[in-house]
Short mmCIF file of C-alpha atoms and ligand atoms in Angstrom, two decimals:
data_model
loop_
_atom_site.label_atom_id
_atom_site.label_comp_id
_atom_site.label_asym_id
_atom_site.label_seq_id
_atom_site.Cartn_x
_atom_site.Cartn_y
_atom_site.Cartn_z
CA MET A 7 97.05 -102.34 128.44
CA PRO A 8 93.75 -103.33 125.44
CA LYS A 9 91.39 -99.92 126.57
CA ALA A 10 87.73 -100.61 125.80
CA ALA A 11 84.24 -99.13 126.75
CA VAL A 12 82.51 -100.50 129.36
CA MET A 13 78.76 -99.95 129.39
CA SER A 14 79.18 -100.27 133.78
CA ALA A 15 75.64 -99.95 134.57
CA PRO A 16 72.00 -99.23 132.53
CA ARG A 17 72.03 -95.42 131.68
CA LYS A 18 75.48 -95.03 132.82
CA ALA A 19 77.41 -93.43 130.84
CA ILE A 20 80.15 -95.29 128.71
CA GLU A 21 83.13 -95.56 130.04
CA VAL A 22 87.02 -96.38 128.63
CA ARG A 23 88.74 -98.78 131.15
CA ASP A 24 92.31 -100.44 130.50
CA PHE A 25 92.25 -103.98 131.07
CA PRO A 26 95.18 -105.98 131.36
CA SER A 27 96.71 -107.74 127.93
CA PRO A 28 95.52 -111.17 128.17
CA ASP A 29 96.85 -114.60 128.44
CA LEU A 30 96.21 -117.20 126.17
CA GLU A 31 95.19 -120.56 126.55
CA SER A 32 95.46 -123.27 124.70
CA GLY A 33 92.55 -122.47 121.50
CA ALA A 34 92.47 -119.73 122.32
CA VAL A 35 92.87 -116.72 119.53
CA LEU A 36 93.18 -113.08 119.86
CA LEU A 37 92.62 -110.80 117.92
CA ASP A 38 93.54 -106.21 117.04
CA THR A 39 89.77 -105.39 116.51
CA ILE A 40 89.05 -103.95 113.05
CA ALA A 41 85.16 -102.69 113.58
CA SER A 42 82.85 -103.84 116.08
CA GLU A 43 78.80 -102.74 115.38
CA VAL A 44 76.25 -100.94 117.50
CA CYS A 45 73.09 -102.45 116.99
CA GLY A 46 69.57 -101.37 118.63
CA THR A 47 70.24 -104.55 120.81
CA ASP A 48 73.28 -101.63 122.77
CA VAL A 49 71.08 -99.58 122.65
CA HIS A 50 67.69 -101.71 124.84
CA LEU A 51 71.14 -102.91 126.74
CA HIS A 52 71.76 -99.25 127.72
CA HIS A 53 68.25 -99.16 128.90
CA GLY A 54 68.74 -102.38 130.81
CA ARG A 55 65.70 -103.85 129.12
CA LEU A 56 67.53 -107.79 128.26
CA ALA A 57 67.24 -110.41 131.57
CA GLY A 58 70.21 -111.82 132.62
CA VAL A 59 72.96 -109.64 131.71
CA PRO A 60 76.52 -109.42 134.13
CA PHE A 61 77.32 -105.57 133.96
CA PRO A 62 79.51 -104.47 133.84
CA ILE A 63 79.67 -105.85 129.97
CA ILE A 64 82.21 -104.53 127.03
CA PRO A 65 79.34 -104.31 124.58
CA GLY A 66 79.56 -105.10 120.73
CA HIS A 67 78.74 -108.76 119.87
CA VAL A 68 79.37 -108.80 115.71
CA SER A 69 82.80 -108.14 115.41
CA VAL A 70 85.69 -108.00 112.58
CA GLY A 71 89.46 -107.93 113.99
CA ARG A 72 92.81 -108.66 112.66
CA ILE A 73 94.68 -112.09 114.42
CA HIS A 74 97.32 -110.50 116.73
CA ALA A 75 98.13 -114.01 118.01
CA LEU A 76 96.64 -117.50 118.15
CA ARG A 77 97.47 -120.96 120.47
CA ASP A 78 96.92 -124.32 119.50
CA VAL A 79 94.36 -123.13 116.65
CA SER A 80 95.05 -123.89 112.89
CA THR A 81 92.20 -123.42 111.15
CA ASP A 82 88.62 -121.08 111.36
CA ALA A 83 85.92 -123.07 111.95
CA LEU A 84 84.89 -124.28 107.75
CA GLY A 85 88.40 -125.49 107.51
CA ALA A 86 90.37 -122.63 106.02
CA PRO A 87 93.67 -122.57 107.14
CA LEU A 88 94.33 -119.52 110.41
CA ALA A 89 97.60 -117.19 110.58
CA GLU A 90 98.75 -114.45 112.60
CA GLY A 91 97.20 -111.64 110.05
CA ASP A 92 94.03 -112.61 109.19
CA VAL A 93 91.04 -110.68 108.98
CA VAL A 94 88.17 -112.68 110.94
CA THR A 95 85.09 -112.28 111.84
CA PHE A 96 83.15 -114.66 114.59
CA TYR A 97 80.16 -116.12 115.67
CA ASP A 98 78.92 -114.33 118.81
CA VAL A 99 77.31 -116.82 120.51
CA HIS A 100 79.94 -118.96 122.66
CA GLY A 101 79.79 -122.06 125.48
CA THR A 102 76.04 -124.01 124.22
CA CYS A 103 76.42 -126.71 125.97
CA GLY A 104 74.86 -129.69 123.63
CA GLN A 105 73.77 -131.64 126.81
CA CYS A 106 70.56 -130.68 127.23
CA TRP A 107 67.20 -131.17 126.75
CA TYR A 108 67.42 -127.84 124.12
CA CYS A 109 70.03 -128.70 122.86
CA LEU A 110 69.92 -132.71 122.89
CA VAL A 111 66.07 -133.68 122.25
CA ALA A 112 64.21 -130.12 121.05
CA ARG A 113 67.51 -129.63 118.51
CA GLN A 114 66.80 -125.73 119.44
CA PRO A 115 70.79 -124.82 120.75
CA ASN A 116 69.54 -121.28 120.29
CA ARG A 117 67.65 -121.71 123.92
CA CYS A 118 70.36 -123.38 125.37
CA PRO A 119 70.40 -122.13 128.71
CA SER A 120 74.63 -122.54 128.70
CA ARG A 121 74.56 -120.07 125.74
CA ARG A 122 76.59 -117.06 126.18
CA VAL A 123 77.08 -113.40 123.64
CA TYR A 124 79.32 -111.64 123.62
CA GLY A 125 79.11 -108.10 124.46
CA ILE A 126 75.78 -109.39 125.86
CA THR A 127 75.49 -111.84 129.09
CA PHE A 128 79.87 -111.95 129.14
CA SER A 129 80.93 -109.80 132.58
CA ALA A 130 84.31 -107.21 131.82
CA ASP A 131 85.46 -108.83 134.64
CA ASP A 132 86.09 -111.98 132.81
CA GLY A 133 88.02 -110.15 129.91
CA LEU A 134 88.16 -108.55 126.38
CA LEU A 135 84.88 -110.66 125.58
CA GLY A 136 82.83 -107.63 123.92
CA GLY A 137 83.84 -105.95 120.40
CA TRP A 138 84.33 -101.91 121.55
CA ALA A 139 87.72 -102.57 122.80
CA GLU A 140 91.15 -102.80 121.06
CA GLN A 141 91.14 -106.71 121.71
CA ILE A 142 88.89 -109.00 121.55
CA TYR A 143 89.46 -112.32 123.06
CA LEU A 144 88.11 -115.22 121.17
CA LYS A 145 88.02 -118.42 124.26
CA PRO A 146 88.66 -121.68 123.18
CA GLY A 147 85.95 -122.99 120.57
CA VAL A 148 84.35 -119.61 119.35
CA LEU A 149 83.82 -120.25 115.71
CA ILE A 150 85.94 -118.18 114.17
CA VAL A 151 85.52 -117.50 110.33
CA LYS A 152 88.04 -116.05 107.69
CA ILE A 153 86.77 -113.08 105.30
CA PRO A 154 86.22 -114.26 102.18
CA ASP A 155 88.52 -113.00 99.33
CA GLY A 156 87.20 -110.16 97.60
CA LEU A 157 85.50 -108.91 101.29
CA SER A 158 86.40 -106.30 103.22
CA ALA A 159 86.00 -106.24 106.87
CA ASP A 160 83.36 -103.04 105.71
CA ASP A 161 81.25 -105.73 103.68
CA VAL A 162 80.74 -107.56 106.95
CA ILE A 163 80.46 -104.38 109.41
CA GLY A 164 77.70 -102.63 107.55
CA GLY A 165 75.36 -105.38 107.56
CA GLY A 166 76.01 -106.71 111.18
CA CYS A 167 74.39 -108.97 113.73
CA GLY A 168 71.18 -107.60 111.22
CA LEU A 169 73.01 -109.99 107.99
CA PHE A 170 72.45 -113.15 109.46
CA THR A 171 69.51 -112.35 111.60
CA GLY A 172 67.74 -111.20 108.44
CA PHE A 173 69.34 -114.06 106.45
CA GLY A 174 67.31 -116.71 109.21
CA ALA A 175 64.29 -114.63 109.16
CA VAL A 176 63.80 -115.52 105.03
CA GLU A 177 65.20 -118.70 106.11
CA ARG A 178 62.12 -119.05 108.24
CA GLY A 179 59.87 -118.00 106.33
CA ASP A 180 60.31 -120.88 103.87
CA ILE A 181 59.64 -118.09 100.84
CA PRO A 182 58.35 -119.50 97.61
CA LEU A 183 60.38 -118.69 94.36
CA GLY A 184 58.37 -115.94 92.46
CA GLY A 185 56.40 -115.49 95.78
CA THR A 186 56.04 -111.94 97.70
CA VAL A 187 57.67 -110.61 100.76
CA LEU A 188 56.63 -107.68 102.69
CA VAL A 189 59.29 -106.62 105.27
CA GLN A 190 58.12 -103.97 108.31
CA GLY A 191 61.15 -102.47 109.24
CA ALA A 192 64.40 -100.52 107.90
CA GLY A 193 67.26 -101.32 110.22
CA PRO A 194 69.63 -103.56 109.71
CA VAL A 195 67.50 -106.89 110.13
CA GLY A 196 65.13 -105.20 107.80
CA LEU A 197 67.64 -104.10 104.96
CA ALA A 198 69.39 -107.59 105.25
CA SER A 199 65.25 -109.33 105.19
CA ALA A 200 64.94 -107.65 102.15
CA ALA A 201 68.46 -108.26 100.23
CA PHE A 202 68.03 -111.63 101.25
CA ALA A 203 65.04 -112.69 100.16
CA ALA A 204 65.15 -110.94 96.71
CA LEU A 205 68.48 -113.27 96.23
CA ARG A 206 66.08 -116.05 97.15
CA GLY A 207 64.10 -115.84 94.31
CA ALA A 208 60.97 -113.42 95.43
CA ALA A 209 59.43 -111.93 93.12
CA ARG A 210 58.55 -109.26 94.60
CA VAL A 211 59.95 -107.56 97.75
CA ILE A 212 57.67 -104.77 99.54
CA LEU A 213 59.35 -102.32 102.81
CA ILE A 214 57.43 -100.44 105.07
CA GLY A 215 59.87 -98.59 107.33
CA ALA A 216 61.45 -95.32 108.26
CA PRO A 217 63.57 -93.19 107.48
CA GLN A 218 63.49 -92.10 103.96
CA GLY A 219 67.40 -92.77 104.02
CA ARG A 220 66.89 -95.74 104.73
CA LEU A 221 64.34 -96.69 102.52
CA ASP A 222 66.16 -95.63 99.39
CA LEU A 223 69.68 -98.23 100.91
CA ALA A 224 66.36 -100.59 100.76
CA ARG A 225 65.79 -100.01 97.33
CA ARG A 226 69.69 -100.78 96.06
CA LEU A 227 69.30 -103.50 98.71
CA GLY A 228 66.51 -105.07 96.56
CA ALA A 229 63.23 -104.00 97.75
CA ASP A 230 61.41 -103.55 94.35
CA ASP A 231 58.28 -101.01 96.72
CA VAL A 232 58.73 -99.01 99.84
CA PHE A 233 56.24 -97.37 101.90
CA LEU A 234 57.59 -94.81 104.41
CA LEU A 235 55.29 -95.35 107.74
CA GLU A 236 54.76 -91.56 108.51
CA SER A 237 53.84 -90.23 105.56
CA THR A 238 51.36 -92.80 104.48
CA SER A 239 48.34 -94.98 107.01
CA PRO A 240 47.57 -97.54 107.19
CA HIS A 241 44.82 -98.13 105.25
CA GLU A 242 46.67 -96.66 102.13
CA ARG A 243 49.67 -98.89 102.90
CA GLU A 244 46.80 -101.89 103.11
CA THR A 245 45.47 -100.73 99.93
CA ALA A 246 48.63 -100.48 97.88
CA VAL A 247 50.28 -103.71 99.07
CA ARG A 248 46.69 -105.11 97.73
CA ASP A 249 46.92 -103.77 95.00
CA LEU A 250 50.40 -104.99 94.41
CA THR A 251 49.46 -108.47 95.39
CA GLN A 252 46.32 -109.13 92.81
CA GLY A 253 44.06 -107.79 96.02
CA ARG A 254 45.26 -110.82 98.22
CA GLY A 255 48.33 -109.54 99.97
CA VAL A 256 51.79 -111.55 100.49
CA ASP A 257 52.78 -114.90 101.25
CA VAL A 258 55.54 -114.06 103.27
CA ALA A 259 55.50 -111.38 105.88
CA ILE A 260 59.23 -110.10 108.22
CA GLU A 261 58.73 -108.36 111.26
CA ALA A 262 61.46 -106.56 111.93
CA ALA A 263 59.88 -103.04 113.43
CA GLY A 264 60.58 -104.08 117.16
CA ASN A 265 57.41 -102.20 117.34
CA PRO A 266 54.27 -104.04 118.18
CA ALA A 267 51.32 -102.07 116.07
CA ALA A 268 52.95 -103.36 112.72
CA VAL A 269 51.91 -107.23 113.90
CA PRO A 270 48.08 -106.49 113.07
CA GLU A 271 49.15 -104.79 110.48
CA GLY A 272 51.07 -107.81 109.00
CA LEU A 273 49.30 -109.91 109.67
CA ARG A 274 45.99 -108.23 108.00
CA LEU A 275 48.53 -108.31 104.95
CA LEU A 276 49.04 -112.01 104.59
CA ARG A 277 47.69 -113.97 102.05
CA ASP A 278 45.39 -116.51 103.67
CA GLY A 279 47.68 -119.44 104.25
CA GLY A 280 51.21 -116.98 104.97
CA THR A 281 53.78 -117.37 106.89
CA TYR A 282 54.55 -113.82 109.26
CA VAL A 283 58.24 -114.02 110.54
CA ILE A 284 58.73 -112.06 113.86
CA ALA A 285 61.94 -111.27 114.36
CA GLY A 286 62.29 -107.76 115.51
CA HIS A 287 60.78 -108.36 119.51
CA TYR A 288 64.10 -108.70 120.85
CA THR A 289 62.97 -106.74 123.65
CA ASP A 290 59.71 -107.50 125.81
CA VAL A 291 58.02 -103.76 124.24
CA GLY A 292 54.33 -105.34 125.82
CA PRO A 293 51.42 -107.25 124.33
CA VAL A 294 49.22 -106.40 121.07
CA SER A 295 45.50 -107.13 120.57
CA LEU A 296 44.84 -109.20 118.05
CA ASN A 297 41.98 -111.10 116.41
CA MET A 298 42.49 -114.27 116.34
CA HIS A 299 39.46 -115.35 114.05
CA THR A 300 39.93 -112.94 111.28
CA ASP A 301 44.70 -112.56 111.58
CA VAL A 302 45.07 -116.32 112.62
CA ASN A 303 42.62 -118.91 112.31
CA ARG A 304 40.36 -118.30 109.52
CA LYS A 305 43.90 -117.06 107.69
CA HIS A 306 45.13 -120.51 108.38
CA ALA A 307 48.32 -118.81 109.01
CA GLN A 308 51.63 -119.70 110.45
CA VAL A 309 53.69 -118.01 112.90
CA ARG A 310 56.85 -117.83 113.75
CA GLY A 311 59.51 -116.55 116.25
CA GLN A 312 62.97 -115.86 114.93
CA TRP A 313 65.46 -115.96 117.71
CA GLY A 314 68.96 -114.87 117.37
CA THR A 315 70.96 -117.43 114.74
CA ASP A 316 72.80 -120.25 114.14
CA PHE A 317 76.71 -120.31 113.01
CA THR A 318 74.90 -121.86 109.79
CA HIS A 319 73.48 -118.33 109.50
CA VAL A 320 76.89 -116.99 109.66
CA ALA A 321 78.67 -119.52 107.28
CA ARG A 322 75.86 -118.88 104.52
CA ALA A 323 74.96 -115.45 104.88
CA LEU A 324 79.14 -114.81 104.01
CA ALA A 325 79.45 -116.93 101.36
CA LEU A 326 76.05 -115.64 99.59
CA LEU A 327 77.67 -112.23 100.80
CA ALA A 328 80.82 -112.77 98.78
CA ARG A 329 79.27 -114.38 96.10
CA HIS A 330 76.27 -111.63 95.74
CA ARG A 331 78.70 -108.60 96.81
CA ASP A 332 77.75 -105.97 94.12
CA ARG A 333 73.98 -106.88 94.50
CA LEU A 334 74.34 -106.60 98.48
CA PRO A 335 76.31 -103.35 99.27
CA PHE A 336 76.09 -103.15 103.12
CA ALA A 337 79.53 -101.44 103.75
CA ASP A 338 77.40 -98.50 102.46
CA VAL A 339 74.69 -98.57 105.09
CA ILE A 340 77.80 -97.55 107.53
CA GLY A 341 76.69 -94.05 108.45
CA ALA A 342 79.03 -93.24 110.67
CA ARG A 343 82.41 -94.07 112.75
CA TYR A 344 83.53 -93.78 116.18
CA GLY A 345 86.87 -94.20 118.23
CA LEU A 346 86.02 -95.89 121.64
CA GLN A 347 85.78 -92.29 123.26
CA ASP A 348 82.77 -92.03 121.36
CA ALA A 349 81.27 -95.19 121.99
CA GLY A 350 78.42 -93.22 124.13
CA ARG A 351 77.92 -90.51 121.11
CA ALA A 352 77.45 -93.78 118.11
CA LEU A 353 74.88 -95.36 121.48
CA ALA A 354 72.70 -91.67 120.90
CA ASP A 355 72.89 -91.36 117.27
CA VAL A 356 71.89 -95.21 116.39
CA GLU A 357 69.08 -94.44 119.02
CA ALA A 358 67.93 -91.16 117.59
CA LEU A 359 68.17 -93.23 114.61
CA ARG A 360 70.43 -90.51 113.34
CA VAL A 361 72.52 -93.51 111.43
CA THR A 362 71.44 -96.65 110.20
CA LYS A 363 74.66 -98.63 111.23
CA ALA A 364 76.90 -96.96 113.30
CA VAL A 365 80.74 -98.76 114.31
CA ILE A 366 82.98 -98.59 116.28
CA MET A 367 86.50 -98.40 115.62
CA PRO A 368 88.69 -98.87 118.49
CA ASN A 369 92.19 -99.14 116.52
CA GLY A 370 91.77 -95.95 114.40
CA THR A 371 88.54 -94.60 112.49
CA ALA A 372 90.89 -94.88 109.15
CA ALA A 373 88.56 -97.48 106.75
ZN1 LIG B 425 72.56 -126.48 125.57
ZN1 LIG B 426 73.04 -106.88 117.20
#
């Protein structure tokens, strides 16, 4: 009987429960979980700040596992052969219908109402559909990707969902080759945004965030200039960013802070005609006051939201990670590893910013 850590309701203690061993329907794959992440979304889930969550749930959306069994599945989503024992990850979004107005007309499947997400919008009553579990049941149609040669489970889970969200945010920003980029926030999304912005060919990547340990990681991942949020004033940061951009401001700014106060500052630090991507407001943290004349209209700014990720981000981020592993040491972002019974402590450590990337290892924490 596989065990899983269950979030039964917001603010309730995480409990470990036994689940029946699943029977595999045709097209399904069962994983022995190697690692699953704890991300800011899990903290928001635990605070009850996400709508439409069918508690009880098994949290853990991005995960890496070893194939325990598979039924009528011979390749991953990219065509690579799959067999028992292979180490894989999977796109956490499942059930996008391909038939609704958003899927067909707007071509915006990330707003498809049928879309479900492992570890977030699947109920634990429906089985092992989250990563904080000894086994994960991948329903027919879940998009699986074999971990590319040369990459470890740690390389992938160290970036976690931030890897794919940051990749998506960088693309959404259309960063010009040789351009300047500001990233606000040094959590996993901010770190991945800085890393992919540098890889994409930005001439300068500036990051504002906290705490100091995360800024050191940001430098290793590709940020050129970092500013510690609590030891600089907004005015000091504005002066510094203007000095670094000949007074103009950056071409592209990416908000990965999840704090409304970041938005007016980000717009102020954007050059005229620049692009601002909002990727950090995954939950409703309230409104913010902007001056539409100076910050948007006269500035001729483009403001774009980034909601979730598409499979294309997963596939291409992993390909890039495999190609540039030496420049993208995401395994080093892992701050601590926890067993299933310590999932509650992992959540508390992430909430308190004690660790950047906490990893749940349901079958043992030996890497
Ligand atoms: Zn749809
Ligand atoms: Zn996440």
